[in-house]
């Protein structure tokens, strides 16, 4: 059986293409790589890595939800906190913040937020340290990065310093 190696890209139908391109470039930080004649816009974090990871095109009707969420990985929990602070400063709705416990990879520091059309998105970073409980935990991203990592990994906050 062939093996999937990773997620290539997601295509979203949108109501307001200009507003959504603005959000994904100026808030999320993706690069508008190209646009085709039909008005489809292709976005990527790095054009040298991928032609696109997200494509946006007109055609969404009403308030229908098309996805559960889209997740992007970043390198460090500090970057998640930076995103969280950016989202708050720009009035981006935060859905929730949580640490997911993965059996092999470690735990995450995850921030779920909403785009202008209500799609749920996630940015996350892996935290390799963790306790043996392997449980999901709510996170308070208003805390320091050390405290956030302690929450995510199940360590006591005193051990974070």
mmCIF file of C-alpha atoms in Angstrom:
data_model
loop_
_atom_site.group_PDB
_atom_site.id
_atom_site.type_symbol
_atom_site.label_atom_id
_atom_site.label_comp_id
_atom_site.label_asym_id
_atom_site.label_seq_id
_atom_site.Cartn_x
_atom_site.Cartn_y
_atom_site.Cartn_z
ATOM 1 C CA UNK A 1 0.000 0.000 0.000
ATOM 2 C CA UNK A 2 1.356 3.491 -0.818
ATOM 3 C CA UNK A 3 2.225 5.677 2.187
ATOM 4 C CA UNK A 4 1.134 9.283 2.701
ATOM 5 C CA UNK A 5 4.155 11.440 3.530
ATOM 6 C CA UNK A 6 2.402 14.595 4.736
ATOM 7 C CA UNK A 7 -0.264 17.163 4.047
ATOM 8 C CA UNK A 8 0.360 18.952 0.773
ATOM 9 C CA UNK A 9 -2.228 21.718 0.701
ATOM 10 C CA UNK A 10 -5.762 22.774 1.599
ATOM 11 C CA UNK A 11 -8.140 24.664 -0.705
ATOM 12 C CA UNK A 12 -10.876 26.778 0.874
ATOM 13 C CA UNK A 13 -13.910 28.273 -0.796
ATOM 14 C CA UNK A 14 -14.323 31.788 0.595
ATOM 15 C CA UNK A 15 -16.924 34.551 0.486
ATOM 16 C CA UNK A 16 -14.531 37.542 0.439
ATOM 17 C CA UNK A 17 -11.283 36.642 -1.325
ATOM 18 C CA UNK A 18 -9.512 39.973 -0.696
ATOM 19 C CA UNK A 19 -10.293 39.953 3.031
ATOM 20 C CA UNK A 20 -9.156 36.339 3.390
ATOM 21 C CA UNK A 21 -5.905 36.910 1.455
ATOM 22 C CA UNK A 22 -5.203 39.930 3.672
ATOM 23 C CA UNK A 23 -5.789 37.846 6.821
ATOM 24 C CA UNK A 24 -3.632 34.904 5.764
ATOM 25 C CA UNK A 25 -0.767 37.136 4.609
ATOM 26 C CA UNK A 26 -0.795 39.929 7.211
ATOM 27 C CA UNK A 27 -1.985 38.039 10.301
ATOM 28 C CA UNK A 28 -0.873 34.439 9.760
ATOM 29 C CA UNK A 29 2.263 35.391 7.805
ATOM 30 C CA UNK A 30 1.857 33.309 4.652
ATOM 31 C CA UNK A 31 3.224 34.605 1.344
ATOM 32 C CA UNK A 32 0.948 35.180 -1.637
ATOM 33 C CA UNK A 33 2.900 33.154 -4.143
ATOM 34 C CA UNK A 34 0.671 33.353 -7.196
ATOM 35 C CA UNK A 35 -2.872 33.794 -8.490
ATOM 36 C CA UNK A 36 -4.460 32.070 -11.466
ATOM 37 C CA UNK A 37 -6.816 33.481 -14.114
ATOM 38 C CA UNK A 38 -9.874 32.076 -12.272
ATOM 39 C CA UNK A 39 -9.017 34.179 -9.213
ATOM 40 C CA UNK A 40 -7.588 31.363 -7.114
ATOM 41 C CA UNK A 41 -4.867 32.626 -4.755
ATOM 42 C CA UNK A 42 -2.009 30.347 -3.676
ATOM 43 C CA UNK A 43 -0.295 30.940 -0.326
ATOM 44 C CA UNK A 44 2.795 29.368 1.241
ATOM 45 C CA UNK A 45 5.070 29.957 4.219
ATOM 46 C CA UNK A 46 8.092 29.599 1.901
ATOM 47 C CA UNK A 47 7.988 29.515 -1.926
ATOM 48 C CA UNK A 48 11.260 27.558 -1.969
ATOM 49 C CA UNK A 49 9.631 24.788 0.082
ATOM 50 C CA UNK A 50 6.147 24.624 -1.433
ATOM 51 C CA UNK A 51 4.280 26.178 -4.311
ATOM 52 C CA UNK A 52 1.366 26.464 -1.907
ATOM 53 C CA UNK A 53 0.015 24.979 1.280
ATOM 54 C CA UNK A 54 -3.226 26.927 1.178
ATOM 55 C CA UNK A 55 -5.299 28.034 -1.788
ATOM 56 C CA UNK A 56 -8.299 30.354 -1.557
ATOM 57 C CA UNK A 57 -11.020 30.632 -4.178
ATOM 58 C CA UNK A 58 -14.403 32.310 -4.451
ATOM 59 C CA UNK A 59 -17.481 30.153 -4.242
ATOM 60 C CA UNK A 60 -18.368 29.637 -0.589
ATOM 61 C CA UNK A 61 -22.040 30.212 0.090
ATOM 62 C CA UNK A 62 -23.455 31.526 3.334
ATOM 63 C CA UNK A 63 -21.916 30.516 6.635
ATOM 64 C CA UNK A 64 -21.325 26.841 5.872
ATOM 65 C CA UNK A 65 -18.237 25.389 7.551
ATOM 66 C CA UNK A 66 -15.960 23.471 5.231
ATOM 67 C CA UNK A 67 -13.299 22.176 7.643
ATOM 68 C CA UNK A 68 -12.745 21.300 11.299
ATOM 69 C CA UNK A 69 -9.399 23.145 11.354
ATOM 70 C CA UNK A 70 -6.097 23.649 9.567
ATOM 71 C CA UNK A 71 -2.897 23.362 11.619
ATOM 72 C CA UNK A 72 0.561 24.779 11.014
ATOM 73 C CA UNK A 73 3.640 23.779 12.996
ATOM 74 C CA UNK A 74 6.211 26.325 14.108
ATOM 75 C CA UNK A 75 9.557 25.660 15.769
ATOM 76 C CA UNK A 76 9.141 26.953 19.340
ATOM 77 C CA UNK A 77 6.529 27.667 22.016
ATOM 78 C CA UNK A 78 7.855 31.259 22.043
ATOM 79 C CA UNK A 79 6.589 31.621 18.457
ATOM 80 C CA UNK A 80 3.154 30.373 19.550
ATOM 81 C CA UNK A 81 3.113 33.051 22.230
ATOM 82 C CA UNK A 82 4.111 35.650 19.602
ATOM 83 C CA UNK A 83 1.220 34.539 17.390
ATOM 84 C CA UNK A 84 -1.138 34.609 20.362
ATOM 85 C CA UNK A 85 -0.077 38.177 21.229
ATOM 86 C CA UNK A 86 -0.427 39.226 17.559
ATOM 87 C CA UNK A 87 -3.904 37.698 17.354
ATOM 88 C CA UNK A 88 -5.037 39.488 20.539
ATOM 89 C CA UNK A 89 -3.588 42.818 19.349
ATOM 90 C CA UNK A 90 -5.377 42.525 15.993
ATOM 91 C CA UNK A 91 -8.705 41.391 17.453
ATOM 92 C CA UNK A 92 -8.485 37.886 15.981
ATOM 93 C CA UNK A 93 -10.876 35.601 17.889
ATOM 94 C CA UNK A 94 -9.027 32.983 19.966
ATOM 95 C CA UNK A 95 -11.007 29.736 20.046
ATOM 96 C CA UNK A 96 -8.928 27.916 22.683
ATOM 97 C CA UNK A 97 -5.371 27.086 23.743
ATOM 98 C CA UNK A 98 -4.404 23.542 24.650
ATOM 99 C CA UNK A 99 -1.553 21.076 24.902
ATOM 100 C CA UNK A 100 -2.238 17.888 22.948
ATOM 101 C CA UNK A 101 -0.444 14.758 24.167
ATOM 102 C CA UNK A 102 1.000 12.677 21.338
ATOM 103 C CA UNK A 103 2.322 9.215 22.048
ATOM 104 C CA UNK A 104 5.544 9.542 20.032
ATOM 105 C CA UNK A 105 6.148 13.233 19.282
ATOM 106 C CA UNK A 106 5.679 14.800 22.707
ATOM 107 C CA UNK A 107 3.129 17.404 23.694
ATOM 108 C CA UNK A 108 2.124 20.546 21.863
ATOM 109 C CA UNK A 109 1.594 24.170 22.695
ATOM 110 C CA UNK A 110 -1.420 24.877 20.483
ATOM 111 C CA UNK A 111 -3.402 28.047 19.849
ATOM 112 C CA UNK A 112 -6.683 27.727 17.939
ATOM 113 C CA UNK A 113 -8.067 30.887 16.347
ATOM 114 C CA UNK A 114 -10.646 31.928 13.761
ATOM 115 C CA UNK A 115 -10.173 33.549 10.374
ATOM 116 C CA UNK A 116 -12.564 36.306 9.206
ATOM 117 C CA UNK A 117 -15.057 33.750 7.849
ATOM 118 C CA UNK A 118 -15.088 31.595 10.993
ATOM 119 C CA UNK A 119 -12.737 28.817 9.885
ATOM 120 C CA UNK A 120 -10.830 27.333 12.814
ATOM 121 C CA UNK A 121 -7.024 27.371 12.501
ATOM 122 C CA UNK A 122 -4.218 26.149 14.737
ATOM 123 C CA UNK A 123 -0.584 27.049 15.214
ATOM 124 C CA UNK A 124 1.423 24.640 17.336
ATOM 125 C CA UNK A 125 4.936 23.775 18.473
ATOM 126 C CA UNK A 126 6.148 20.515 19.922
ATOM 127 C CA UNK A 127 7.349 20.247 23.509
ATOM 128 C CA UNK A 128 9.377 17.038 23.871
ATOM 129 C CA UNK A 129 9.417 17.086 27.684
ATOM 130 C CA UNK A 130 6.352 15.602 29.336
ATOM 131 C CA UNK A 131 5.092 13.578 32.243
ATOM 132 C CA UNK A 132 3.803 10.043 31.911
ATOM 133 C CA UNK A 133 0.086 10.974 32.033
ATOM 134 C CA UNK A 134 -0.208 11.674 28.273
ATOM 135 C CA UNK A 135 -3.257 13.928 28.680
ATOM 136 C CA UNK A 136 -4.462 17.060 26.907
ATOM 137 C CA UNK A 137 -4.266 20.169 29.068
ATOM 138 C CA UNK A 138 -5.726 23.670 28.711
ATOM 139 C CA UNK A 139 -3.045 26.358 28.388
ATOM 140 C CA UNK A 140 -2.887 29.967 29.523
ATOM 141 C CA UNK A 141 -0.845 31.728 26.856
ATOM 142 C CA UNK A 142 -0.868 34.950 28.883
ATOM 143 C CA UNK A 143 1.792 33.293 31.085
ATOM 144 C CA UNK A 144 5.553 33.343 30.390
ATOM 145 C CA UNK A 145 6.982 30.920 27.830
ATOM 146 C CA UNK A 146 8.599 28.880 30.646
ATOM 147 C CA UNK A 147 5.240 28.623 32.425
ATOM 148 C CA UNK A 148 3.462 27.669 29.190
ATOM 149 C CA UNK A 149 5.995 24.894 28.523
ATOM 150 C CA UNK A 150 5.582 23.691 32.119
ATOM 151 C CA UNK A 151 1.790 23.578 31.645
ATOM 152 C CA UNK A 152 2.135 21.696 28.355
ATOM 153 C CA UNK A 153 4.658 19.163 29.631
ATOM 154 C CA UNK A 154 2.958 18.510 32.981
ATOM 155 C CA UNK A 155 5.886 19.861 35.015
ATOM 156 C CA UNK A 156 5.258 22.021 38.034
ATOM 157 C CA UNK A 157 5.684 25.744 37.284
ATOM 158 C CA UNK A 158 8.498 25.931 39.880
ATOM 159 C CA UNK A 159 10.460 23.376 37.843
ATOM 160 C CA UNK A 160 10.227 25.653 34.800
ATOM 161 C CA UNK A 161 12.649 28.193 36.285
#
